[in-house]
mmCIF file of C-alpha atoms in Angstrom:
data_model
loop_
_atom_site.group_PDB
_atom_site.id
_atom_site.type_symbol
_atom_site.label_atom_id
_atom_site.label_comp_id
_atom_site.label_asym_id
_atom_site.label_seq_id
_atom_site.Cartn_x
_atom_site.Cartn_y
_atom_site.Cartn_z
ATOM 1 C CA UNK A 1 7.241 34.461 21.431
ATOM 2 C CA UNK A 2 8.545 31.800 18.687
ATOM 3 C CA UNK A 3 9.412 33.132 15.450
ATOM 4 C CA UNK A 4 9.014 31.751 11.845
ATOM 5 C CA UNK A 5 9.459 32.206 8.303
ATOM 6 C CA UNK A 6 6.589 31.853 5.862
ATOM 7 C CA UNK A 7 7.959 31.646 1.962
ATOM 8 C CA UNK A 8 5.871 31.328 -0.365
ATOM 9 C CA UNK A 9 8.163 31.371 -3.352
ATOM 10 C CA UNK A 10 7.274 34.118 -6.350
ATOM 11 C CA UNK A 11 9.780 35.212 -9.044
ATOM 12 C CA UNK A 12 7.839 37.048 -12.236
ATOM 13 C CA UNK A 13 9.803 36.832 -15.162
ATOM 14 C CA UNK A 14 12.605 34.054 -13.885
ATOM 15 C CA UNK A 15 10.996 31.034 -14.031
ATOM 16 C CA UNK A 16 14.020 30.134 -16.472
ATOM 17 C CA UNK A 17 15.961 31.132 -13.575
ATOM 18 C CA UNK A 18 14.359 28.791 -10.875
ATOM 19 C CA UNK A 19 17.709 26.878 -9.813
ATOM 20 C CA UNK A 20 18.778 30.385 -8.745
ATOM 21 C CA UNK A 21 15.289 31.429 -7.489
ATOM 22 C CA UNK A 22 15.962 27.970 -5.078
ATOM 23 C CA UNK A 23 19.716 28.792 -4.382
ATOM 24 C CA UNK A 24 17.951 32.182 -2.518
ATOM 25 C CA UNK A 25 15.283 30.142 -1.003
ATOM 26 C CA UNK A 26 17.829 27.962 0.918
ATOM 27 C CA UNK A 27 20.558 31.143 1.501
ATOM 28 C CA UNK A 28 17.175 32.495 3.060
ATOM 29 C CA UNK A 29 16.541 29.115 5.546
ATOM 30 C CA UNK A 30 19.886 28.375 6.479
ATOM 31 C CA UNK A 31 20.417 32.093 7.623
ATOM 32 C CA UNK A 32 17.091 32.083 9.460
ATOM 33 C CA UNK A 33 18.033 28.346 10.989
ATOM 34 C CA UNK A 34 21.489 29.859 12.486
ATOM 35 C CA UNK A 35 19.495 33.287 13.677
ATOM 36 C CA UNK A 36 17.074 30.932 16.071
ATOM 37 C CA UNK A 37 13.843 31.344 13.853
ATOM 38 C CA UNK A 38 11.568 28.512 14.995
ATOM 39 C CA UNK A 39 10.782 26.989 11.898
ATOM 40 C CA UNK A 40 10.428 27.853 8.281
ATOM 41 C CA UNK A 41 6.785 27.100 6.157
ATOM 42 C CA UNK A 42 6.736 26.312 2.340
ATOM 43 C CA UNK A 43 3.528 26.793 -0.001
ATOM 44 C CA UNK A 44 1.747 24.654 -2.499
ATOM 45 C CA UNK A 45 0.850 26.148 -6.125
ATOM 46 C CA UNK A 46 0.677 24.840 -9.226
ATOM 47 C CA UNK A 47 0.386 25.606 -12.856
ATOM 48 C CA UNK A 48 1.911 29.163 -11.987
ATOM 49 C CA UNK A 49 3.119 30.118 -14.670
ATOM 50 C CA UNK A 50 2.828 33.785 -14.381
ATOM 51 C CA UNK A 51 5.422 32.839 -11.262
ATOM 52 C CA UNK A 52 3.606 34.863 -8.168
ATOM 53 C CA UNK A 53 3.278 31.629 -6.453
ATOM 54 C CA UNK A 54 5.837 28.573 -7.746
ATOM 55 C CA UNK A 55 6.428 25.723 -5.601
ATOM 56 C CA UNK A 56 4.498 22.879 -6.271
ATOM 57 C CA UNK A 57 5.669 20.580 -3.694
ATOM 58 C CA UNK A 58 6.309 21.851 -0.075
ATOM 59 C CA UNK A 59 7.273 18.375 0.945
ATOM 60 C CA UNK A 60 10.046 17.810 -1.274
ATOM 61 C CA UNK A 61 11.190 21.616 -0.787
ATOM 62 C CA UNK A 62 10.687 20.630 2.734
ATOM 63 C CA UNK A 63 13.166 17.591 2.566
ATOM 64 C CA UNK A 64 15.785 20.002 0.301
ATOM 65 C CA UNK A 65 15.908 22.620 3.235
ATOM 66 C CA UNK A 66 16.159 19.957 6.049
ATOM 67 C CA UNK A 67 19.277 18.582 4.107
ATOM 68 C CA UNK A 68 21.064 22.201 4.662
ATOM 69 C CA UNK A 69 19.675 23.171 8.648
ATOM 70 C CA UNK A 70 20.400 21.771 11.530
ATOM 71 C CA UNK A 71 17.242 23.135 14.215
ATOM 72 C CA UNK A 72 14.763 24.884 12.382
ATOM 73 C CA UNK A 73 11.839 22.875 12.127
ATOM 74 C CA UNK A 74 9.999 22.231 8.503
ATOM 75 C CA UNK A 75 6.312 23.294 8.136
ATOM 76 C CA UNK A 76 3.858 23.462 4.865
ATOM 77 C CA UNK A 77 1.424 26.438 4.850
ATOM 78 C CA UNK A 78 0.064 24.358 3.445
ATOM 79 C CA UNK A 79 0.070 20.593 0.971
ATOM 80 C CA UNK A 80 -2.981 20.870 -0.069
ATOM 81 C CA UNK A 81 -4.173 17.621 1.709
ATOM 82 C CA UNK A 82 -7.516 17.482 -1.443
ATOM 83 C CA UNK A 83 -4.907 16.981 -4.032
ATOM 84 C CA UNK A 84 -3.052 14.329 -2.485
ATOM 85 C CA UNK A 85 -3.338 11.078 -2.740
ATOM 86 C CA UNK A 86 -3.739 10.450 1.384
ATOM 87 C CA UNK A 87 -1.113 7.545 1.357
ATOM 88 C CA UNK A 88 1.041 9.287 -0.714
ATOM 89 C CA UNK A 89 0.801 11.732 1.389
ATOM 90 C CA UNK A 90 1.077 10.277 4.526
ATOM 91 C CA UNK A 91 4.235 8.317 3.279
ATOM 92 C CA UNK A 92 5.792 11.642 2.028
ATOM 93 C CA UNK A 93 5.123 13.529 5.559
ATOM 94 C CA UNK A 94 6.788 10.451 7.210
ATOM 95 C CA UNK A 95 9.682 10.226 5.296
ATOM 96 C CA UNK A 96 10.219 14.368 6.109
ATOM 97 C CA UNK A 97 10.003 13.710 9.431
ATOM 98 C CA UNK A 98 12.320 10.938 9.664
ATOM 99 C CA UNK A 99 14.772 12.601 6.929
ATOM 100 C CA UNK A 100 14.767 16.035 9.174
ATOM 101 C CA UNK A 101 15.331 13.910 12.697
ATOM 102 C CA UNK A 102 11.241 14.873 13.703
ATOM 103 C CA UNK A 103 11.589 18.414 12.622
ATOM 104 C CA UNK A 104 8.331 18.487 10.554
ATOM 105 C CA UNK A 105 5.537 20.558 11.287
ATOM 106 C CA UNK A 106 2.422 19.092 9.252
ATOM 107 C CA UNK A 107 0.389 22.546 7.572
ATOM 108 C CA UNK A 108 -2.680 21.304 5.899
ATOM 109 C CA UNK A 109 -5.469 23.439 3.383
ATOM 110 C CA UNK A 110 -8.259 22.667 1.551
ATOM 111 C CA UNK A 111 -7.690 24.437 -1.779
ATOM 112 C CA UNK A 112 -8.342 28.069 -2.922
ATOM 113 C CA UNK A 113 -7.688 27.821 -7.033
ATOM 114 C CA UNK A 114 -10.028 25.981 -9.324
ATOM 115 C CA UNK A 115 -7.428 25.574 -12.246
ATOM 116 C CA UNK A 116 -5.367 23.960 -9.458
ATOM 117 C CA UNK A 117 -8.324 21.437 -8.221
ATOM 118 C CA UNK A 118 -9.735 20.462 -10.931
ATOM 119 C CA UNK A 119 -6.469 19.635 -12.984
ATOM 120 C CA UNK A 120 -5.330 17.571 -9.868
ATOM 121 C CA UNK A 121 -7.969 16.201 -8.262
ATOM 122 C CA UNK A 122 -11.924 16.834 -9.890
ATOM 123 C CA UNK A 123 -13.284 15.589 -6.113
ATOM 124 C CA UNK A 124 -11.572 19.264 -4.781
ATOM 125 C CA UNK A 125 -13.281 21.753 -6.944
ATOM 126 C CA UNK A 126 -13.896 24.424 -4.375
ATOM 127 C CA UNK A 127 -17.403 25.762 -6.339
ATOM 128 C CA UNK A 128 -18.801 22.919 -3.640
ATOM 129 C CA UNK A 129 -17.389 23.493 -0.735
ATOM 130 C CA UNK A 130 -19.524 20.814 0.985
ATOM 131 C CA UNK A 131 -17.731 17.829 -0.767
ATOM 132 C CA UNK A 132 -14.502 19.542 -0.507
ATOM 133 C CA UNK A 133 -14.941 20.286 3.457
ATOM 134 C CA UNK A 134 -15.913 16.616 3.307
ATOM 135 C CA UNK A 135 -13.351 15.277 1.150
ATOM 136 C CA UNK A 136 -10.402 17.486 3.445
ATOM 137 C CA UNK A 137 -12.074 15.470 6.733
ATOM 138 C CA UNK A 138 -11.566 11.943 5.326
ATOM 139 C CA UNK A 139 -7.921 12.795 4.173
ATOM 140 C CA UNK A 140 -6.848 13.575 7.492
ATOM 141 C CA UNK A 141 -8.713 10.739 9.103
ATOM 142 C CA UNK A 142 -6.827 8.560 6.423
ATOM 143 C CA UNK A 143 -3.789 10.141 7.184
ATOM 144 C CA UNK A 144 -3.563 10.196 11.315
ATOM 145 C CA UNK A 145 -4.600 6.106 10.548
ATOM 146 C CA UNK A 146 -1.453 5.897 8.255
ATOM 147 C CA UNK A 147 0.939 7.409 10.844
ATOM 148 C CA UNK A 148 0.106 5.417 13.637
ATOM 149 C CA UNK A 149 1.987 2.487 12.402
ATOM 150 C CA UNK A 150 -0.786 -0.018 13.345
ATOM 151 C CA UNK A 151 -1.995 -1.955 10.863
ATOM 152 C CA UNK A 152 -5.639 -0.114 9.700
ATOM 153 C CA UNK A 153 -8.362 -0.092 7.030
ATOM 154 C CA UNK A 154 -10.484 2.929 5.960
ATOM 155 C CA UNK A 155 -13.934 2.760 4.324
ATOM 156 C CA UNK A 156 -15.423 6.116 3.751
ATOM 157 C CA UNK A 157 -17.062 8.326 1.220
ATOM 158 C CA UNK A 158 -14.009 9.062 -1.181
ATOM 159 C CA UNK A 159 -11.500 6.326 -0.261
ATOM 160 C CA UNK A 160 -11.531 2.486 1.086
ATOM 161 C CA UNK A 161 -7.958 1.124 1.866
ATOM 162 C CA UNK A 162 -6.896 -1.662 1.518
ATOM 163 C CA UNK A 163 -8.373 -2.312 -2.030
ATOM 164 C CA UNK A 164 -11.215 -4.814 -1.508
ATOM 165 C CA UNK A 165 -10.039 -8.487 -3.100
ATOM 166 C CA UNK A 166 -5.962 -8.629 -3.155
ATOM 167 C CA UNK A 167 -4.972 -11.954 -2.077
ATOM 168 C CA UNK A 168 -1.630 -12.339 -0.071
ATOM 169 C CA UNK A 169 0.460 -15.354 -0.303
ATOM 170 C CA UNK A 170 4.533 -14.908 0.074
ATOM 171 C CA UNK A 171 6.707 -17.271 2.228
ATOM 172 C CA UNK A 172 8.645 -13.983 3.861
ATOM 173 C CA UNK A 173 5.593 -11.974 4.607
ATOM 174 C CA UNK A 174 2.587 -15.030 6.643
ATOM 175 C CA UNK A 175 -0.835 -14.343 5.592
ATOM 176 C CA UNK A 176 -1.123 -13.890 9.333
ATOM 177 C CA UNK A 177 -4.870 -12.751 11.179
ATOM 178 C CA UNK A 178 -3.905 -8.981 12.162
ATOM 179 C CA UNK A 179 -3.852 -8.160 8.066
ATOM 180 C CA UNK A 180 -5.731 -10.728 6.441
ATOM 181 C CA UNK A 181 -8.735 -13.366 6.345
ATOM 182 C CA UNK A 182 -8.545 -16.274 4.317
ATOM 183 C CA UNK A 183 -5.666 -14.783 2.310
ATOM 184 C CA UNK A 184 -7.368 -11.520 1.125
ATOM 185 C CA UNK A 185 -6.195 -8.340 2.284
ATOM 186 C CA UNK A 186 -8.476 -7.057 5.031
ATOM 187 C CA UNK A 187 -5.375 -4.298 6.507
ATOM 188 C CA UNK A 188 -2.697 -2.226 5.681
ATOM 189 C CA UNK A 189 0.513 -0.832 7.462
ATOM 190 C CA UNK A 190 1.906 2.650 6.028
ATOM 191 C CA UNK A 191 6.081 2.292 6.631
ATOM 192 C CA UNK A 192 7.651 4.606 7.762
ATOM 193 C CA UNK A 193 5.615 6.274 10.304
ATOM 194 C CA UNK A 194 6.803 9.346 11.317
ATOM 195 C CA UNK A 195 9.698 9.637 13.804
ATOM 196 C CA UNK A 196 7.230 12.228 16.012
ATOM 197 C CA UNK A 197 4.856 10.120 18.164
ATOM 198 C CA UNK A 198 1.839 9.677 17.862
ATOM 199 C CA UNK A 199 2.576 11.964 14.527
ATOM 200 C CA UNK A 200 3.912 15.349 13.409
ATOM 201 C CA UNK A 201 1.485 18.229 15.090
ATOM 202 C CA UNK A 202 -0.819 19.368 12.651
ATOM 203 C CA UNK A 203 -1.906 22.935 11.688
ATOM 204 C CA UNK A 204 -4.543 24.139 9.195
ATOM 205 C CA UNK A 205 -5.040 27.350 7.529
ATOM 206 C CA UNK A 206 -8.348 28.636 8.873
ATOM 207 C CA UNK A 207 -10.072 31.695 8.711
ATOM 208 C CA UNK A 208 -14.112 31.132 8.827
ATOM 209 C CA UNK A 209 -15.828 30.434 12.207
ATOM 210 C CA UNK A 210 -16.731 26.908 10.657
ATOM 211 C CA UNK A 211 -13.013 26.212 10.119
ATOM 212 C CA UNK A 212 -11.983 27.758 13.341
ATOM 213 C CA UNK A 213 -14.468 25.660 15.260
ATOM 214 C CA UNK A 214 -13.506 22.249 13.173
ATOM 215 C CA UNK A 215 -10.057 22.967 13.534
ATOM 216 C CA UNK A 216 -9.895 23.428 17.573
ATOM 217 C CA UNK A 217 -12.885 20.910 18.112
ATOM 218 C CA UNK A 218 -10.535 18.758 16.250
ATOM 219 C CA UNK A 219 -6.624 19.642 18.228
ATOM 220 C CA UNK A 220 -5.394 20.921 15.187
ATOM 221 C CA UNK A 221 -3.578 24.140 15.485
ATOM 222 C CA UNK A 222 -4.908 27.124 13.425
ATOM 223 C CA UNK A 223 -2.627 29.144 11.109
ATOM 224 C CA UNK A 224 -4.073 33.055 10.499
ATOM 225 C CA UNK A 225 -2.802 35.762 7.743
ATOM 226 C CA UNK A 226 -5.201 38.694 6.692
ATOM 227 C CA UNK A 227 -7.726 40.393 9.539
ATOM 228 C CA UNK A 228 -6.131 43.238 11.564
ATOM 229 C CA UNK A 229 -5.855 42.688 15.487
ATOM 230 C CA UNK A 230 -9.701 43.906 15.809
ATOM 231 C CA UNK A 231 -11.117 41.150 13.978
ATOM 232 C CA UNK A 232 -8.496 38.845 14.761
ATOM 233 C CA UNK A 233 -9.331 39.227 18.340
ATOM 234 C CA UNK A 234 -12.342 37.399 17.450
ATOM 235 C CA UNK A 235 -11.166 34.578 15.772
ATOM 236 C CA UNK A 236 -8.726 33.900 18.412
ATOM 237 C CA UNK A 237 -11.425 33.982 21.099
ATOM 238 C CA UNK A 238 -13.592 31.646 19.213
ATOM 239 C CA UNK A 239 -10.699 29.187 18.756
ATOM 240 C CA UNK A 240 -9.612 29.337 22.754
ATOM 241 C CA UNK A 241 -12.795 28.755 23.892
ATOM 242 C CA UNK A 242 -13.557 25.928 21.300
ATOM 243 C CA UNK A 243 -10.063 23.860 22.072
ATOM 244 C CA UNK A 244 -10.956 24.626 25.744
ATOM 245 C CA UNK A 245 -13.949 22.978 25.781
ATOM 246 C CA UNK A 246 -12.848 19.743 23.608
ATOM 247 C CA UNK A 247 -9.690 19.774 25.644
ATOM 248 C CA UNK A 248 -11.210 19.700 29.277
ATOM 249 C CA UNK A 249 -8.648 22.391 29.898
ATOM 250 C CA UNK A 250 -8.373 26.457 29.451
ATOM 251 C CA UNK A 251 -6.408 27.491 26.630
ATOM 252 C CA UNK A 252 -4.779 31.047 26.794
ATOM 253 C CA UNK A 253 -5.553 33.574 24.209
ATOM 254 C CA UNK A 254 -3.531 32.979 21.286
ATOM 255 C CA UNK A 255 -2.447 29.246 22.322
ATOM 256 C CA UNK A 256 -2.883 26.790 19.192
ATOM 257 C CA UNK A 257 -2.323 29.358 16.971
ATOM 258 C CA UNK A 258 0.199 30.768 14.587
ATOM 259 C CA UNK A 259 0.025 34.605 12.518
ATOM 260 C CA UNK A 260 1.279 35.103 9.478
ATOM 261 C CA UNK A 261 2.214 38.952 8.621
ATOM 262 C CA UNK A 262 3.685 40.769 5.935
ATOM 263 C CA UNK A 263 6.593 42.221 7.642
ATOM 264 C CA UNK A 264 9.695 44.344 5.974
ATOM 265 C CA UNK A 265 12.465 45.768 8.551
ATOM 266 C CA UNK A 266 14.363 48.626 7.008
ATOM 267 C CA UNK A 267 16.660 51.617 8.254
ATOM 268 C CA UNK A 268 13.603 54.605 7.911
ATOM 269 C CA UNK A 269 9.883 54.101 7.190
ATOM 270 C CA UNK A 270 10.338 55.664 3.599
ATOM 271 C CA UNK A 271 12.950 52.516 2.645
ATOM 272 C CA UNK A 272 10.880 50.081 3.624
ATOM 273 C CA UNK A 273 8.079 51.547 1.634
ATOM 274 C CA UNK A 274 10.039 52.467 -1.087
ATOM 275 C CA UNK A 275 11.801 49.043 -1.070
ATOM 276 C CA UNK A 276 8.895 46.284 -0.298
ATOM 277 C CA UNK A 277 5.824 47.915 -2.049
ATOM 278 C CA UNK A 278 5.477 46.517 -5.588
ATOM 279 C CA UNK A 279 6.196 43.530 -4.343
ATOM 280 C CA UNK A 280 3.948 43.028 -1.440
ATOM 281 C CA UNK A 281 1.320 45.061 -3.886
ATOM 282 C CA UNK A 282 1.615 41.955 -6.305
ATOM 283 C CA UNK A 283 0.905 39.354 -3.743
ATOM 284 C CA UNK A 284 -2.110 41.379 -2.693
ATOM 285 C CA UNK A 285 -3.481 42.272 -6.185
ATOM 286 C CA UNK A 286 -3.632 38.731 -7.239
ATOM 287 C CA UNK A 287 -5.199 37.087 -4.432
ATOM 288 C CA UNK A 288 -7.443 39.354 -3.554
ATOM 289 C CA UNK A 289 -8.713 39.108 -6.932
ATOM 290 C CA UNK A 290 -10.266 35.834 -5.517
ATOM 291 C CA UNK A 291 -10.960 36.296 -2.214
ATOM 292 C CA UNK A 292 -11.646 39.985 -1.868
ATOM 293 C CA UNK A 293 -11.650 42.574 0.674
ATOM 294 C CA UNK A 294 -14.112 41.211 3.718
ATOM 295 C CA UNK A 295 -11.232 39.357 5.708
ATOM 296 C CA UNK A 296 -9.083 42.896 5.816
ATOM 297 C CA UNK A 297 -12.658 44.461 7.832
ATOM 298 C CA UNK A 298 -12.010 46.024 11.042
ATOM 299 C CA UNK A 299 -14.418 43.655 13.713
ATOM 300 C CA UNK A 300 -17.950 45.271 13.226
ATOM 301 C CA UNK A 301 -16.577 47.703 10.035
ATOM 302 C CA UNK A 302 -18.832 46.783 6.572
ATOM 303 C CA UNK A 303 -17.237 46.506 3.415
ATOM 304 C CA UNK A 304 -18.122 49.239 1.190
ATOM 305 C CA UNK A 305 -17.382 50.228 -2.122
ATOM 306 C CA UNK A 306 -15.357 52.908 -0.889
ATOM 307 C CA UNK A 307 -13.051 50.466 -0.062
ATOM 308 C CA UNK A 308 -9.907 50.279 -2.480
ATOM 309 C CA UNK A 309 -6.757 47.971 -1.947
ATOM 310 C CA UNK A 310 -3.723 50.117 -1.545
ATOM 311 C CA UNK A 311 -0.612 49.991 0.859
ATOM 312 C CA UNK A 312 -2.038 52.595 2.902
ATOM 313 C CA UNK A 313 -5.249 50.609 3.052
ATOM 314 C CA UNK A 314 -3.247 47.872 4.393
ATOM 315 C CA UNK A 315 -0.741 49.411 6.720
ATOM 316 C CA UNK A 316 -3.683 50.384 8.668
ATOM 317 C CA UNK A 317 -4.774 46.911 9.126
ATOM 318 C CA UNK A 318 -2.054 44.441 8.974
ATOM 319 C CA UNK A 319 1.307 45.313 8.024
ATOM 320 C CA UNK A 320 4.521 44.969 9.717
ATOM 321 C CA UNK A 321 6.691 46.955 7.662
ATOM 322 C CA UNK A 322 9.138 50.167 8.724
ATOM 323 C CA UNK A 323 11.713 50.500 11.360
ATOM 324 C CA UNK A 324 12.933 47.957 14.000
ATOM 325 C CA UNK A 325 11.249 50.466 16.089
ATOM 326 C CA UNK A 326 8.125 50.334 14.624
ATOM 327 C CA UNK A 327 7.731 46.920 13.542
ATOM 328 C CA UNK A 328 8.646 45.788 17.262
ATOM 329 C CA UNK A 329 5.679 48.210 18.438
ATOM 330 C CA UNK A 330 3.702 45.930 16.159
ATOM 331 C CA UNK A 331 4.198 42.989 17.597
ATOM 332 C CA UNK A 332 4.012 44.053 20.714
ATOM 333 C CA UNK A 333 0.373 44.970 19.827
ATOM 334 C CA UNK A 334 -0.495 41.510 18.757
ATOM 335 C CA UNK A 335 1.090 39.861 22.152
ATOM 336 C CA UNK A 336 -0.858 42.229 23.916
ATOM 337 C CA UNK A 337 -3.976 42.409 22.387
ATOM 338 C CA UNK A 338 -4.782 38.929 21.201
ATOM 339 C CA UNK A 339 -1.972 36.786 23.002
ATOM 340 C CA UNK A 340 0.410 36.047 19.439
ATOM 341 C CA UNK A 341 2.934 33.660 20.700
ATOM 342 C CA UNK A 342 4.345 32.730 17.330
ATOM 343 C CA UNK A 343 4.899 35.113 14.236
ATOM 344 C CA UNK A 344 5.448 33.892 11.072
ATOM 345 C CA UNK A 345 7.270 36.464 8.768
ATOM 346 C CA UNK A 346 6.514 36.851 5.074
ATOM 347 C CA UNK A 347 9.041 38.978 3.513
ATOM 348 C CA UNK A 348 9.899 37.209 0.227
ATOM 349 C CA UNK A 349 6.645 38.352 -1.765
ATOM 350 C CA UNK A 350 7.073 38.463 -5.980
ATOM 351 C CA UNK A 351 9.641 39.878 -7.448
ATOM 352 C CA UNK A 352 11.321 41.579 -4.295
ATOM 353 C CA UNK A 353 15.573 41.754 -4.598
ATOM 354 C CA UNK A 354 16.811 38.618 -2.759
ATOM 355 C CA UNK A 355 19.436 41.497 -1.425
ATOM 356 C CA UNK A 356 16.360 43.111 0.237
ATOM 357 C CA UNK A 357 14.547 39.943 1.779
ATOM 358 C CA UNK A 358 18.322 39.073 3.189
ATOM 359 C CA UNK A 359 18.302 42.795 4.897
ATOM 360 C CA UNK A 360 15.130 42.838 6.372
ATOM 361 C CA UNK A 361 15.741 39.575 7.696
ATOM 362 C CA UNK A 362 18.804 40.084 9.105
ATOM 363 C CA UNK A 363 17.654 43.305 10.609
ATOM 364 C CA UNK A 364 14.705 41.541 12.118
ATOM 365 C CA UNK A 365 16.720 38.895 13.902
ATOM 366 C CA UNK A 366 19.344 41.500 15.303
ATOM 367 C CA UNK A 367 17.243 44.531 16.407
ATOM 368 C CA UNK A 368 13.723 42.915 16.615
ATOM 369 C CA UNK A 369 13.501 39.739 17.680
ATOM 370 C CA UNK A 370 15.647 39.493 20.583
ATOM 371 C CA UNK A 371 12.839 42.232 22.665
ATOM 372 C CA UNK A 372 10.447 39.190 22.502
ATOM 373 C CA UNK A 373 12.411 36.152 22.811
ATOM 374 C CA UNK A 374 14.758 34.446 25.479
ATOM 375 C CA UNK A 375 17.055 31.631 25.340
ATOM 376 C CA UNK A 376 17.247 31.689 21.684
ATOM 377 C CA UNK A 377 13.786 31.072 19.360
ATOM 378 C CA UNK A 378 14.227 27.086 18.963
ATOM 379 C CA UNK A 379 13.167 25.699 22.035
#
């Protein structure tokens, strides 16, 4: 099994301390990078200010933690690829990847937050999901174009590069056939391409058997987070058997794919608990808020009003938090039941100690990780 850290940065009541919120953030990666963790994910958020969720930019956070590793490799979960600008984007990805020596994993999402979308980019608002579906499709078309360092054009619903009408005419750069007719424009080339050929692999966050389907139709790996194994089980079927068929090939259970659980490692069940609670309580409370209870359903279980969010409700369904014992027993559960090859750990949820996260992770890599990995977790 590979394993990762997910960080989605949160810090209620410090964003006047951010410099030292980031100082933990890297302490974090560059002790994960020299335990073997495969690679390390950073989120997109904006206009946080209550600070549950406070990195705006996992690109640039991205490039800031590549500076200070030397083998983990650098994923987003996820830019938000309907904010962006798809050039801008693409340019930023390939810069990353050249920056980190081709350690960039490319996460991609469509957009959850309305006072996000519609402050960055009016074409996102997900109240229609149609035109955002369709305006997520035409960024990535736009941006595997970009990174294929041929020279391309794009005419499509939301975008048509280059801009119709530019005339070129500059002694160092020929207003040669393969970019332009009779001086105008007709091309473009997006420099650099990434240093990863044909271009960085590319994940989205998926849940819905629309996405799931899209997403392996389309090779793109699929990144998970809230069902428990039951329902998961499910998903993970739907996406082997849809990336076998596209593929011509049989995928394994689990292949393509990447989990993201809440996981805490402490000495006792009652620390952990005690310890990781509030904080994982936080993250819960305000994004279930939006999305509600329905993706935390047992396969075949209804939601009912009877159902209330609590930690017990959760460790039920998909927490990792408790012993080294334990925990390990939990993964082994996902490996065996739905084939997990590659955990992604979040620990650092709002407002828990930085002293804490460090524990757990160190506790993880010494007494945890090493029953499911050989040869070190970077290969």
């Amino acid at each position: 099994m590979r394993f990762s850290i997910f960080h989605n940065l949160g810090a209620p009541g410090r964003l006047g301390e951010y410099a030292d919120v980031m100082a933990e953030a890297r302490e974090f990666a560059v002790t994960a990078d020299r335990a073997g963790f495969w690679s390390t994910w950073y989120t997109e958020h904006h206009f946080g200010h209550e600070a549950i969720e406070i990195t705006p930019n996992p690109v640039l956070m991205g490039a800031d933690i590549a500076a200070r590793t030397t083998d983990i490799r650098i994923g987003q979960a996820a830019s938000i690829a309907t904010f962006w600008h798809p050039l801008r984007l693409a340019e930023d990805i390939a810069m990353l990847d050249q920056l980190s020596g081709g350690r960039v994993e490319v996460g991609l999402g469509r957009g959850l937050y309305g006072r996000e979308a519609l402050n960055l980019n009016a074409l996102a608002d997900p109240r229609d999901q149609e035109q955002n579906r369709a305006l997520y499709a035409e960024t990535v078309e736009v941006l595997r174009k970009a990174w294929s360092g041929e020279f391309f054009s794009h005419q499509g619903r939301f975008y048509e590069f280059p801009a119709p009408g530019v005339k070129w005419n500059h002694p160092l750069s020929p207003a040669t056939p393969e970019y332009t007719e009779a001086g105008v424009i007709t091309k473009m080339r997006v420099t650099p391409f990434p240093l990863q050929r044909p271009h960085p692999p590319l994940w989205q966050v998926i849940d819905s058997p629309r996405s799931i389907r899209a997403a392996a139709a389309d090779g793109v790996q699929g990144l998970f987070w809230l069902p428990p194994v039951s329902a998961l089980k499910e998903r993970f079927e739907l996406y082997r058997d849809t990336a076998s068929q596209a593929a011509g090939r049989e995928y394994a259970l689990g292949e393509g794919i990447g989990l993201v659980r809440d996981v805490y490692v402490a000495d006792t069940m009652e620390q952990a608990r005690a310890e990781f609670e509030e904080a994982l309580m936080t993250t819960y409370r305000w994004i279930m808020h939006w999305r509600g209870l329905g993706n935390l359903m047992e396969a075949g279980e209804e939601l009912t009003d009877a159902h209330e969010l609590s930690f017990d409700f959760l460790q039920r369904r998909n927490l990792l938090v408790g012993t080294p014992e334990y925990v390990s027993e939990k993964i082994a559960e996902l490996r065996d039941e739905v084939g997990c090859e590659h955990l992604l750990l979040w620990t650092t949820h709002p407002g828990l100690p930085h002293r804490n996260a460090m524990r757990s992770l160190e506790l993880f890599a010494e007494k945890v990780m090493p029953q499911f990995t050989t040869g070190g977790g970077h290969g």
